[in-house]
Amino acid sequence: MKHFVKPTLFGLTFGFFILILYTKHDTIYYKKLLRKCHLDSPKDHHNVTFPKNIKWKNVQKDNENVKLGGIWEPDECIPDQRMAIIIPYRDRSTHLMYFLDYMHPFLQRQKLSYRIFVIEQKRPFLFNKASLMNIGFKIASELDEQLECFIFHDVDIFPENDQILYKCSKDDQEVMHFSDFVDKYNYTTVFILNGGALAVTKELFKKVNGYSNLYWGWGGEDNNLVQRFKDNNITIHRCKNSTNCKYTMIKHVRDAGNPTNHNQNKIIKVLEKEDPVYFKHDGLTTLNFTLHKIKEFPLFTWVYVSLDASTYNRSLVDIRQDGKHIAKDQVYEKIPQIFHFKVKT
């Protein structure tokens, strides 16, 4: 009996090992047989609604197919790109619930491989959206080196049509702007929007050194980024058909920590005059922040940070022209109260 039991145990162990090998081999073989995902999404229009009693537990239950950290990819085909959705965030819990509950199904209908990152600013009180997007790019790139496409997305804006294909351009000198027609502006282009939803490849974002870190409060950072694209001969692809490119924006009162920056246009004009390649000295390469925590929640990856306002303020002094520093007095003389709001640390 003993001689019979030992071979049986050995046989079971060996058989289990072979089963694992075959399962692994079949999985690899299966993936090789998969076709590439088609980017053509169903031509459905969606009326974006915002239920008053939305709760986290319901949002999570509605999206149980999403992996921890806000990760999802299709099983039936191979996505063309691997992307990160970067959301700058603070004190918008309800908006974030709406966003996740709406956008996860939207992205999945397009059969995308994606991960959602929420970048939250703890300090200072004054909001710096651009720096948060730079941080999101940096952290996401470090966590997943295979990410190719980065979509910088406001938390309060929603695509109404599945034909708005979320992807980065195949043209190595082109970025994609999606949110050109917004209900807040009656779906017109009276205001040329540069923010909202923008897709940039890793290479192009590095090429322009990301966003400027000098914009505190609301406004200006998106226009600055557009100027960086122009300075590097990068074109912006915009939607020309308002019927298929509509967005809904949540109506809300401006946050106390994100007041309008009335000097936003002065910043870029003065910097460009002083140094045509100023962007090389302000952006990804001058990020200064404290990382408090990275946590994977069921529907997104949370990155909690504080910014060093004093370092960013001083970064103006480091802008170079012909290899020489611009004197501090000159900078602040030419940029009258460029940091219009007192940045409290």
Coordinates of C-alpha atoms in Angstrom, one line a residue:
M1 CA 0.0 0.0 0.0
K2 CA 2.8 2.4 0.8
H3 CA 4.4 1.8 -2.5
F4 CA 1.1 2.6 -4.2
V5 CA 0.5 5.9 -2.2
K6 CA 3.9 7.5 -2.9
P7 CA 3.7 7.2 -6.7
T8 CA 0.2 8.6 -6.6
L9 CA 1.2 11.6 -4.6
F10 CA 4.1 12.1 -6.9
G11 CA 1.9 11.7 -9.9
L12 CA -0.6 14.2 -8.6
T13 CA 2.2 16.8 -7.9
F14 CA 3.8 16.2 -11.3
G15 CA 0.4 16.4 -13.0
F16 CA -0.5 19.7 -11.2
F17 CA 2.9 21.1 -12.3
I18 CA 2.3 20.1 -15.9
L19 CA -1.3 21.6 -15.7
I20 CA 0.2 25.0 -14.6
L21 CA 2.7 24.9 -17.5
Y22 CA 0.0 24.1 -20.0
T23 CA -2.3 26.8 -18.5
K24 CA 0.4 29.4 -18.7
H25 CA 1.3 28.3 -22.2
D26 CA -2.4 28.4 -23.3
T27 CA -2.8 31.9 -21.8
I28 CA 0.2 33.2 -23.8
Y29 CA -1.0 31.4 -26.9
Y30 CA -4.5 32.7 -26.4
K31 CA -3.2 36.3 -26.2
K32 CA -1.2 35.8 -29.4
L33 CA -4.4 34.8 -31.2
L34 CA -6.3 37.9 -30.0
R35 CA -7.0 40.6 -32.6
K36 CA -6.3 44.3 -31.9
C37 CA -9.2 46.2 -30.4
H38 CA -11.2 48.3 -32.8
L39 CA -11.4 51.9 -31.8
D40 CA -14.9 52.3 -33.2
S41 CA -17.2 52.6 -30.2
P42 CA -21.0 52.3 -30.4
K43 CA -22.5 55.5 -31.8
D44 CA -24.5 56.2 -28.7
H45 CA -25.4 59.6 -27.2
H46 CA -25.7 59.9 -23.5
N47 CA -27.7 62.3 -21.4
V48 CA -25.4 63.0 -18.5
T49 CA -27.3 63.1 -15.3
F50 CA -26.1 63.6 -11.7
P51 CA -28.2 61.8 -9.1
K52 CA -28.5 63.7 -5.8
N53 CA -28.0 60.7 -3.5
I54 CA -25.0 59.1 -5.1
K55 CA -22.9 57.0 -2.7
W56 CA -19.5 55.4 -2.8
K57 CA -20.7 51.9 -2.1
N58 CA -23.1 52.1 -5.1
V59 CA -20.5 53.5 -7.4
Q60 CA -18.2 50.7 -6.4
K61 CA -20.9 48.1 -6.9
D62 CA -21.7 49.4 -10.4
N63 CA -18.1 49.0 -11.4
E64 CA -17.0 45.7 -9.8
N65 CA -15.2 44.7 -12.9
V66 CA -12.5 47.4 -12.3
K67 CA -9.3 46.1 -10.7
L68 CA -7.8 47.6 -7.6
G69 CA -6.2 51.0 -8.4
G70 CA -8.7 51.9 -11.1
I71 CA -7.2 49.5 -13.7
W72 CA -9.1 47.9 -16.5
E73 CA -8.4 46.3 -19.9
P74 CA -10.5 44.1 -22.2
D75 CA -10.1 40.3 -22.3
E76 CA -11.3 39.8 -25.9
C77 CA -8.8 41.9 -27.7
I78 CA -5.4 43.7 -27.4
P79 CA -5.7 47.5 -26.9
D80 CA -3.7 49.8 -29.2
Q81 CA -2.4 52.0 -26.3
R82 CA -1.8 51.8 -22.6
M83 CA -3.0 55.0 -21.0
A84 CA -3.3 56.9 -17.7
I85 CA -6.2 59.2 -16.9
I86 CA -4.8 62.0 -14.6
I87 CA -7.2 64.0 -12.5
P88 CA -6.1 67.0 -10.4
Y89 CA -8.3 67.1 -7.4
R90 CA -9.3 68.7 -4.1
D91 CA -12.5 68.8 -2.1
R92 CA -14.7 67.4 -4.9
S93 CA -15.8 64.1 -3.5
T94 CA -19.3 64.1 -5.1
H95 CA -17.8 65.2 -8.5
L96 CA -15.3 62.4 -8.3
M97 CA -18.1 59.8 -7.7
Y98 CA -20.0 61.1 -10.7
F99 CA -16.8 61.0 -12.8
L100 CA -15.8 57.4 -11.8
D101 CA -19.4 56.1 -12.2
Y102 CA -19.7 57.6 -15.7
M103 CA -16.2 57.3 -17.1
H104 CA -15.3 53.7 -16.3
P105 CA -18.1 52.4 -18.5
F106 CA -17.4 55.0 -21.1
L107 CA -13.7 54.0 -21.3
Q108 CA -14.6 50.3 -21.3
R109 CA -17.0 50.6 -24.2
Q110 CA -14.0 51.8 -26.2
K111 CA -12.0 48.7 -25.1
L112 CA -9.2 50.8 -23.7
S113 CA -6.3 49.7 -21.4
Y114 CA -6.3 52.4 -18.7
R115 CA -5.6 53.4 -15.1
I116 CA -7.2 56.3 -13.3
F117 CA -5.0 58.5 -11.1
V118 CA -6.5 61.1 -8.7
I119 CA -3.8 63.6 -7.6
E120 CA -4.9 65.5 -4.5
Q121 CA -3.2 68.6 -3.1
K122 CA -3.0 68.9 0.7
R123 CA -1.0 72.1 1.0
P124 CA -0.7 75.1 0.4
F125 CA -4.2 76.4 0.5
L126 CA -4.0 78.0 -3.0
F127 CA -4.5 75.3 -5.7
N128 CA -2.0 74.6 -8.4
K129 CA -3.7 72.4 -11.0
A130 CA -0.7 72.3 -13.4
S131 CA 1.8 71.0 -10.8
L132 CA -0.7 68.3 -9.8
M133 CA -0.8 67.1 -13.4
N134 CA 3.0 67.1 -13.6
I135 CA 3.1 65.0 -10.5
G136 CA 0.4 62.7 -11.9
F137 CA 2.5 62.2 -15.0
K138 CA 5.7 61.5 -13.0
I139 CA 4.1 59.1 -10.5
A140 CA 2.1 57.2 -13.1
S141 CA 5.2 56.8 -15.3
E142 CA 7.2 55.4 -12.3
L143 CA 4.4 53.0 -11.4
D144 CA 3.9 51.7 -14.9
E145 CA 6.7 52.2 -17.4
Q146 CA 4.5 50.8 -20.2
L147 CA 2.1 53.8 -20.2
E148 CA 2.2 55.5 -23.6
C149 CA -0.7 57.9 -23.5
F150 CA -1.7 60.4 -20.8
I151 CA -5.1 62.0 -20.7
F152 CA -5.3 65.1 -18.4
H153 CA -8.9 65.4 -17.4
D154 CA -10.9 67.7 -15.2
V155 CA -13.1 66.0 -12.7
D156 CA -16.3 68.0 -13.6
I157 CA -16.5 67.4 -17.3
F158 CA -18.2 64.5 -19.2
P159 CA -18.2 63.4 -22.8
E160 CA -21.8 63.0 -24.1
N161 CA -21.0 60.7 -27.1
D162 CA -19.1 57.5 -27.4
Q163 CA -17.7 58.7 -30.7
I164 CA -15.2 60.9 -28.8
L165 CA -12.4 58.3 -29.0
Y166 CA -10.0 58.6 -26.0
K167 CA -6.6 58.0 -27.5
C168 CA -3.3 59.7 -28.3
S169 CA -2.4 60.6 -31.8
K170 CA -0.3 58.4 -34.0
D171 CA 1.4 61.5 -35.3
D172 CA 4.5 62.1 -33.2
Q173 CA 4.0 65.8 -33.4
E174 CA 0.3 66.0 -32.5
V175 CA -1.8 66.1 -29.3
M176 CA -5.5 65.5 -29.1
H177 CA -7.9 68.0 -27.5
F178 CA -11.4 66.5 -26.9
S179 CA -13.6 69.0 -25.0
D180 CA -14.1 71.8 -27.5
F181 CA -17.9 72.0 -27.3
V182 CA -19.2 72.3 -23.7
D183 CA -22.8 72.9 -22.5
K184 CA -21.6 75.8 -20.2
Y185 CA -20.7 77.8 -23.4
N186 CA -23.8 76.6 -25.3
Y187 CA -21.7 74.1 -27.3
T188 CA -20.0 77.0 -29.2
T189 CA -16.3 77.8 -29.7
V190 CA -16.7 81.5 -28.7
F191 CA -14.1 80.5 -26.1
I192 CA -11.3 78.4 -27.4
L193 CA -10.8 75.8 -24.6
N194 CA -7.4 74.3 -24.0
G195 CA -8.2 72.4 -20.9
G196 CA -10.9 69.9 -19.9
A197 CA -9.7 66.8 -21.6
L198 CA -6.3 66.5 -23.4
A199 CA -4.3 63.5 -24.6
V200 CA -0.5 63.7 -24.9
T201 CA 2.1 61.0 -25.5
K202 CA 4.8 60.5 -23.0
E203 CA 7.4 61.7 -25.4
L204 CA 5.7 64.9 -26.3
F205 CA 4.9 65.8 -22.6
K206 CA 8.6 65.4 -21.8
K207 CA 9.6 67.4 -24.9
V208 CA 7.7 70.5 -23.6
N209 CA 8.7 69.8 -20.0
G210 CA 5.1 69.3 -18.9
Y211 CA 3.0 72.2 -17.5
S212 CA 4.4 75.3 -15.9
N213 CA 4.5 75.3 -12.1
L214 CA 4.0 79.0 -11.8
Y215 CA 0.2 79.3 -12.1
W216 CA -1.5 79.5 -8.7
G217 CA -5.3 79.8 -8.6
W218 CA -7.6 79.3 -11.6
G219 CA -6.6 79.9 -15.2
G220 CA -3.6 80.2 -17.4
E221 CA -1.8 76.9 -17.2
D222 CA -3.6 75.4 -20.2
N223 CA -2.9 78.4 -22.4
N224 CA 0.8 78.2 -21.3
L225 CA 0.9 74.5 -22.3
V226 CA -0.6 75.4 -25.8
Q227 CA 2.2 77.9 -26.2
R228 CA 4.7 75.3 -25.3
F229 CA 3.3 73.1 -28.0
K230 CA 3.5 75.9 -30.6
D231 CA 7.1 76.7 -29.6
N232 CA 8.0 73.0 -30.3
N233 CA 6.0 72.8 -33.6
I234 CA 3.4 70.5 -32.0
T235 CA -0.1 70.7 -33.5
I236 CA -3.3 70.3 -31.6
H237 CA -6.0 68.2 -33.1
R238 CA -9.4 69.6 -32.3
C239 CA -12.9 68.2 -32.9
K240 CA -14.7 70.2 -35.7
N241 CA -18.1 68.5 -35.4
S242 CA -20.1 69.8 -32.4
T243 CA -22.7 67.0 -32.9
N244 CA -20.3 64.2 -31.9
C245 CA -18.0 66.1 -29.5
K246 CA -20.3 67.6 -26.9
Y247 CA -19.4 67.7 -23.2
T248 CA -21.4 68.3 -20.1
M249 CA -19.9 70.3 -17.2
I250 CA -21.1 70.2 -13.6
K251 CA -22.2 73.6 -12.4
H252 CA -20.5 74.6 -9.2
V253 CA -19.2 77.6 -7.3
R254 CA -15.5 78.4 -7.6
D255 CA -13.5 77.0 -4.6
A256 CA -12.1 79.5 -2.1
G257 CA -8.7 77.9 -2.7
N258 CA -8.9 78.2 -6.4
P259 CA -9.7 81.9 -7.2
T260 CA -9.2 83.4 -10.6
N261 CA -5.5 84.3 -11.3
H262 CA -6.0 87.8 -12.9
N263 CA -2.3 87.9 -14.0
Q264 CA -2.3 84.6 -15.9
N265 CA -1.8 86.3 -19.3
K266 CA 1.0 88.5 -18.0
I267 CA 3.1 85.5 -16.9
I268 CA 3.5 83.9 -20.2
K269 CA 4.1 87.2 -22.1
V270 CA 6.9 88.3 -19.8
L271 CA 8.5 84.8 -19.7
E272 CA 8.5 84.5 -23.4
K273 CA 10.0 87.9 -23.9
E274 CA 12.8 87.2 -21.4
D275 CA 13.6 83.7 -22.7
P276 CA 12.1 82.0 -25.7
V277 CA 13.0 78.6 -24.3
Y278 CA 11.9 79.4 -20.7
F279 CA 9.9 76.1 -20.6
K280 CA 13.1 74.2 -20.2
H281 CA 13.6 75.8 -16.8
D282 CA 10.0 75.5 -15.5
G283 CA 7.9 72.3 -15.5
L284 CA 8.7 68.6 -14.9
T285 CA 12.3 69.4 -14.2
T286 CA 11.5 71.9 -11.5
L287 CA 8.9 69.8 -9.6
N288 CA 9.2 70.2 -5.8
F289 CA 6.6 68.3 -3.7
T290 CA 6.2 66.1 -0.7
L291 CA 4.5 62.7 -1.4
H292 CA 2.4 61.8 1.6
K293 CA 0.7 58.7 0.3
I294 CA -0.1 56.5 -2.7
K295 CA -3.1 54.2 -2.1
E296 CA -4.9 51.9 -4.5
F297 CA -8.7 52.3 -4.0
P298 CA -11.1 50.0 -5.8
L299 CA -11.8 52.5 -8.6
F300 CA -8.7 54.7 -8.7
T301 CA -5.1 55.2 -7.5
W302 CA -4.9 58.1 -5.0
V303 CA -1.8 60.2 -4.8
Y304 CA -1.7 62.7 -1.9
V305 CA 0.9 65.5 -2.0
S306 CA 1.9 68.9 -0.7
L307 CA 3.6 71.6 -2.9
D308 CA 6.6 73.7 -2.0
A309 CA 5.2 77.2 -2.8
S310 CA 8.4 79.0 -1.9
T311 CA 10.5 76.9 -4.3
Y312 CA 8.1 77.6 -7.1
N313 CA 8.1 81.3 -6.4
R314 CA 11.9 81.3 -6.5
S315 CA 11.9 79.3 -9.8
L316 CA 11.3 82.5 -11.7
V317 CA 14.7 83.7 -10.7
D318 CA 16.3 80.7 -12.2
I319 CA 15.0 81.4 -15.7
R320 CA 18.1 81.9 -17.9
Q321 CA 18.9 84.1 -20.9
D322 CA 22.1 83.5 -22.7
G323 CA 23.4 81.4 -19.9
K324 CA 22.9 84.2 -17.3
H325 CA 20.5 84.5 -14.4
I326 CA 17.9 87.3 -14.6
A327 CA 18.3 89.4 -11.5
K328 CA 15.5 88.9 -8.9
D329 CA 14.6 92.6 -8.9
Q330 CA 14.3 92.6 -12.6
V331 CA 11.9 89.7 -12.7
Y332 CA 9.5 91.1 -10.1
E333 CA 9.7 94.5 -11.6
K334 CA 8.7 93.2 -15.0
I335 CA 6.0 90.9 -13.6
P336 CA 3.8 93.1 -11.3
Q337 CA 2.6 90.9 -8.5
I338 CA 2.8 87.8 -10.8
F339 CA 1.7 85.7 -7.9
H340 CA -1.5 87.7 -7.4
F341 CA -2.5 85.8 -4.4
K342 CA -0.4 85.3 -1.3
V343 CA 0.6 81.7 -1.3
K344 CA 0.4 80.4 2.3
T345 CA 2.5 77.4 3.1

